[in-house]
Coordinates of N, CA and C in Angstrom, one line a residue:
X1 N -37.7 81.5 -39.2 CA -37.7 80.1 -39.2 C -38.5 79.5 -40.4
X2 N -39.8 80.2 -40.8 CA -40.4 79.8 -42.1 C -39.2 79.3 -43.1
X3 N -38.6 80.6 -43.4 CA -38.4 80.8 -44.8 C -37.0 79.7 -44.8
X4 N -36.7 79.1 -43.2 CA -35.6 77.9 -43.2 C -36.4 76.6 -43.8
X5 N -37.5 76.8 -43.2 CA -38.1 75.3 -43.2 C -38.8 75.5 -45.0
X6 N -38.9 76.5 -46.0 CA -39.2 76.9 -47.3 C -38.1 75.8 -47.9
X7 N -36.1 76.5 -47.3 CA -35.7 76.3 -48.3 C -35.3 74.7 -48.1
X8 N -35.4 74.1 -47.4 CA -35.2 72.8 -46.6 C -36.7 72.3 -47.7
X9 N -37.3 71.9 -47.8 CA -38.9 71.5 -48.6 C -38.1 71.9 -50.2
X10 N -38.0 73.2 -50.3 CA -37.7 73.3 -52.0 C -36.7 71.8 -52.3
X11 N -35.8 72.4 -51.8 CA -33.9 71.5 -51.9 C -34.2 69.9 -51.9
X12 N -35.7 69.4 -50.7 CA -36.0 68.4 -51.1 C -36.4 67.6 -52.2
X13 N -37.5 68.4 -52.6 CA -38.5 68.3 -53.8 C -37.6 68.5 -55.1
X14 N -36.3 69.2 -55.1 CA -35.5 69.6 -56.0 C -34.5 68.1 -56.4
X15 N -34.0 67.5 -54.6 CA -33.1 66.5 -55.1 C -34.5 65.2 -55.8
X16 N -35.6 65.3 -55.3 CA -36.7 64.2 -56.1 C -36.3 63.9 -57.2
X17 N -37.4 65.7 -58.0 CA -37.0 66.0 -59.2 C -35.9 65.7 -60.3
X18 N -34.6 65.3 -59.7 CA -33.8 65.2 -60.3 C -33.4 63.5 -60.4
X19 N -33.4 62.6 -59.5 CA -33.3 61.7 -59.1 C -34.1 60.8 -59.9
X20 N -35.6 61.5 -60.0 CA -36.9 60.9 -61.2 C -35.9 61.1 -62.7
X21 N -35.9 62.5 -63.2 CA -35.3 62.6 -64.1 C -34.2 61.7 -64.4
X22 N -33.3 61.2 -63.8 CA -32.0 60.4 -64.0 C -32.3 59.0 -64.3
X23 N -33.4 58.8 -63.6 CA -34.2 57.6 -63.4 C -34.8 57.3 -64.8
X24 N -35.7 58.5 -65.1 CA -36.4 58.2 -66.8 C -35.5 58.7 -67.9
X25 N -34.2 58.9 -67.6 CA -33.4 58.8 -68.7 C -32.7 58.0 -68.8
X26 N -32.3 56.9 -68.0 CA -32.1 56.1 -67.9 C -32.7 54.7 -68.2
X27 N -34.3 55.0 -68.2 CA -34.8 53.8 -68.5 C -35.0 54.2 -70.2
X28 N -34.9 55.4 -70.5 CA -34.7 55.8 -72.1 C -33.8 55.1 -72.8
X29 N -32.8 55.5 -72.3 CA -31.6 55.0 -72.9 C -31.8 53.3 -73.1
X30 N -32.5 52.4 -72.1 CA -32.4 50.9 -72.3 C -33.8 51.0 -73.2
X31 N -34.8 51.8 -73.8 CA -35.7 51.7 -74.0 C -35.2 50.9 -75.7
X32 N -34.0 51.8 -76.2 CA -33.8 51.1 -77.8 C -33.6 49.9 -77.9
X33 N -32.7 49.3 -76.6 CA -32.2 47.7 -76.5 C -32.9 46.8 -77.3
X34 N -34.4 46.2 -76.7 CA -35.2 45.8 -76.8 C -34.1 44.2 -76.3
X35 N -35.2 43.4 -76.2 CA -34.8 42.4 -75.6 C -33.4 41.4 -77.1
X36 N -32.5 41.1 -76.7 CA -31.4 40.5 -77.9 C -31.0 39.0 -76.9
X37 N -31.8 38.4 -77.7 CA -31.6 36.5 -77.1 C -30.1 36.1 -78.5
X38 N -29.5 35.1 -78.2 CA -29.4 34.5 -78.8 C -29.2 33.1 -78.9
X39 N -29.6 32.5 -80.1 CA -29.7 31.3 -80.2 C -28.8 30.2 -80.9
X40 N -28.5 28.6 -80.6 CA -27.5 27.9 -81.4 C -28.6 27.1 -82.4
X41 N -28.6 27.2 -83.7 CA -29.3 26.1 -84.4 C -28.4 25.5 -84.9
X42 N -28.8 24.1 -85.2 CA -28.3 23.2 -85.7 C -28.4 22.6 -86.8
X43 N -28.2 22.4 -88.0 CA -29.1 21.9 -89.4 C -27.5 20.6 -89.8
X44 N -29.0 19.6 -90.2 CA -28.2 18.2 -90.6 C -28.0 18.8 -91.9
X45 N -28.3 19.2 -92.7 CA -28.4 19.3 -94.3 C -27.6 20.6 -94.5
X46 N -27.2 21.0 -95.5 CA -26.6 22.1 -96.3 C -27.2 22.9 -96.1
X47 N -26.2 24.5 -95.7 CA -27.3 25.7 -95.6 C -26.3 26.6 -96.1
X48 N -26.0 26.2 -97.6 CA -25.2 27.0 -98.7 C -26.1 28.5 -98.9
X49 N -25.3 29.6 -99.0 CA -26.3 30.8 -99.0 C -26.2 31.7 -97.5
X50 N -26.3 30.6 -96.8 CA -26.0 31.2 -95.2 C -24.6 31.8 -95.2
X51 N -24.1 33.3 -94.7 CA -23.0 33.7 -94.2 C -23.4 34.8 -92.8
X52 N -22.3 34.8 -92.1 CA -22.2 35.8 -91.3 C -22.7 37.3 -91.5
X53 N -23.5 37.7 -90.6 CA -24.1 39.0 -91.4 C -25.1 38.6 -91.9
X54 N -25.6 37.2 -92.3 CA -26.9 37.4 -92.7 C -28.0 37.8 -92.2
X55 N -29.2 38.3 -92.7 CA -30.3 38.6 -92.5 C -31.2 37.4 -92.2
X56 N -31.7 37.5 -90.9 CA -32.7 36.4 -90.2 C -33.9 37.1 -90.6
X57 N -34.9 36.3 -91.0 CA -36.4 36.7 -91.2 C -37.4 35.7 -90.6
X58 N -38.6 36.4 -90.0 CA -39.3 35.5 -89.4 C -40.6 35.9 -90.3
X59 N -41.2 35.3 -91.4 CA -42.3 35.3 -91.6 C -42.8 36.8 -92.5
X60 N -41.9 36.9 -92.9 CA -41.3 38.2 -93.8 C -40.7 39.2 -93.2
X61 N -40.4 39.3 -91.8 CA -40.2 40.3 -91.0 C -38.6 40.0 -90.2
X62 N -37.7 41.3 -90.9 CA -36.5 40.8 -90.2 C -36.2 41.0 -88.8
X63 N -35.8 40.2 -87.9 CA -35.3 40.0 -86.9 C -34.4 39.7 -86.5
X64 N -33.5 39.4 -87.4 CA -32.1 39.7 -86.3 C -30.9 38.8 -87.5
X65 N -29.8 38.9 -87.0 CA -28.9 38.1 -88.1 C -27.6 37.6 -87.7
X66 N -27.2 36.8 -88.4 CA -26.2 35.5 -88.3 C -24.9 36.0 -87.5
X67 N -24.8 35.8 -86.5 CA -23.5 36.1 -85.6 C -22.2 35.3 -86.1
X68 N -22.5 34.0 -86.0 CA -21.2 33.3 -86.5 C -22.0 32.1 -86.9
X69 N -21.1 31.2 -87.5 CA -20.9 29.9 -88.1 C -19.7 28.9 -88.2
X70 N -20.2 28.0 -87.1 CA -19.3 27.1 -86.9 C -19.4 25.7 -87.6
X71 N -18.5 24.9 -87.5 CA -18.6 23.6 -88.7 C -18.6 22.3 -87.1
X72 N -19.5 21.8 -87.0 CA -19.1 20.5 -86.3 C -19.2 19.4 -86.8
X73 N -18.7 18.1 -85.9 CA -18.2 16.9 -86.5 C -19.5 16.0 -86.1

């Protein structure tokens, strides 16, 4: 009866083990994401130079870049 109640404890600790594992590869995988907001700005004036794909900088440091550009009235 031991060596029932042994393998019953391993098989447990085994499905843990694995369940953790799935768990921290999974929070791995979202670990590269990092948080991606995006935002609408608006500018009254000419922003000739601006294209899609461009490179957004904050303060010398790039951060992120130009999704689209739309024309409103």
């Amino acid at each position: 009866m031991e060596t029932r109640a042994n393998h019953v404890w391993v098989g447990a600790v085994t499905l843990v083990l694995l369940a953790m594992l799935a768990a921290f590869i999974i929070w791995l995988a979202r670990l590269g994401q990092g948080d991606q907001n995006e935002y609408d700005i608006f500018f009254k004036q000419s922003v000739s130079g601006l294209a899609k794909g461009s490179q957004v900088n904050f303060a010398g440091v790039p951060v992120g870049q130009v999704s689209d550009i739309v024309l409103w009235d």
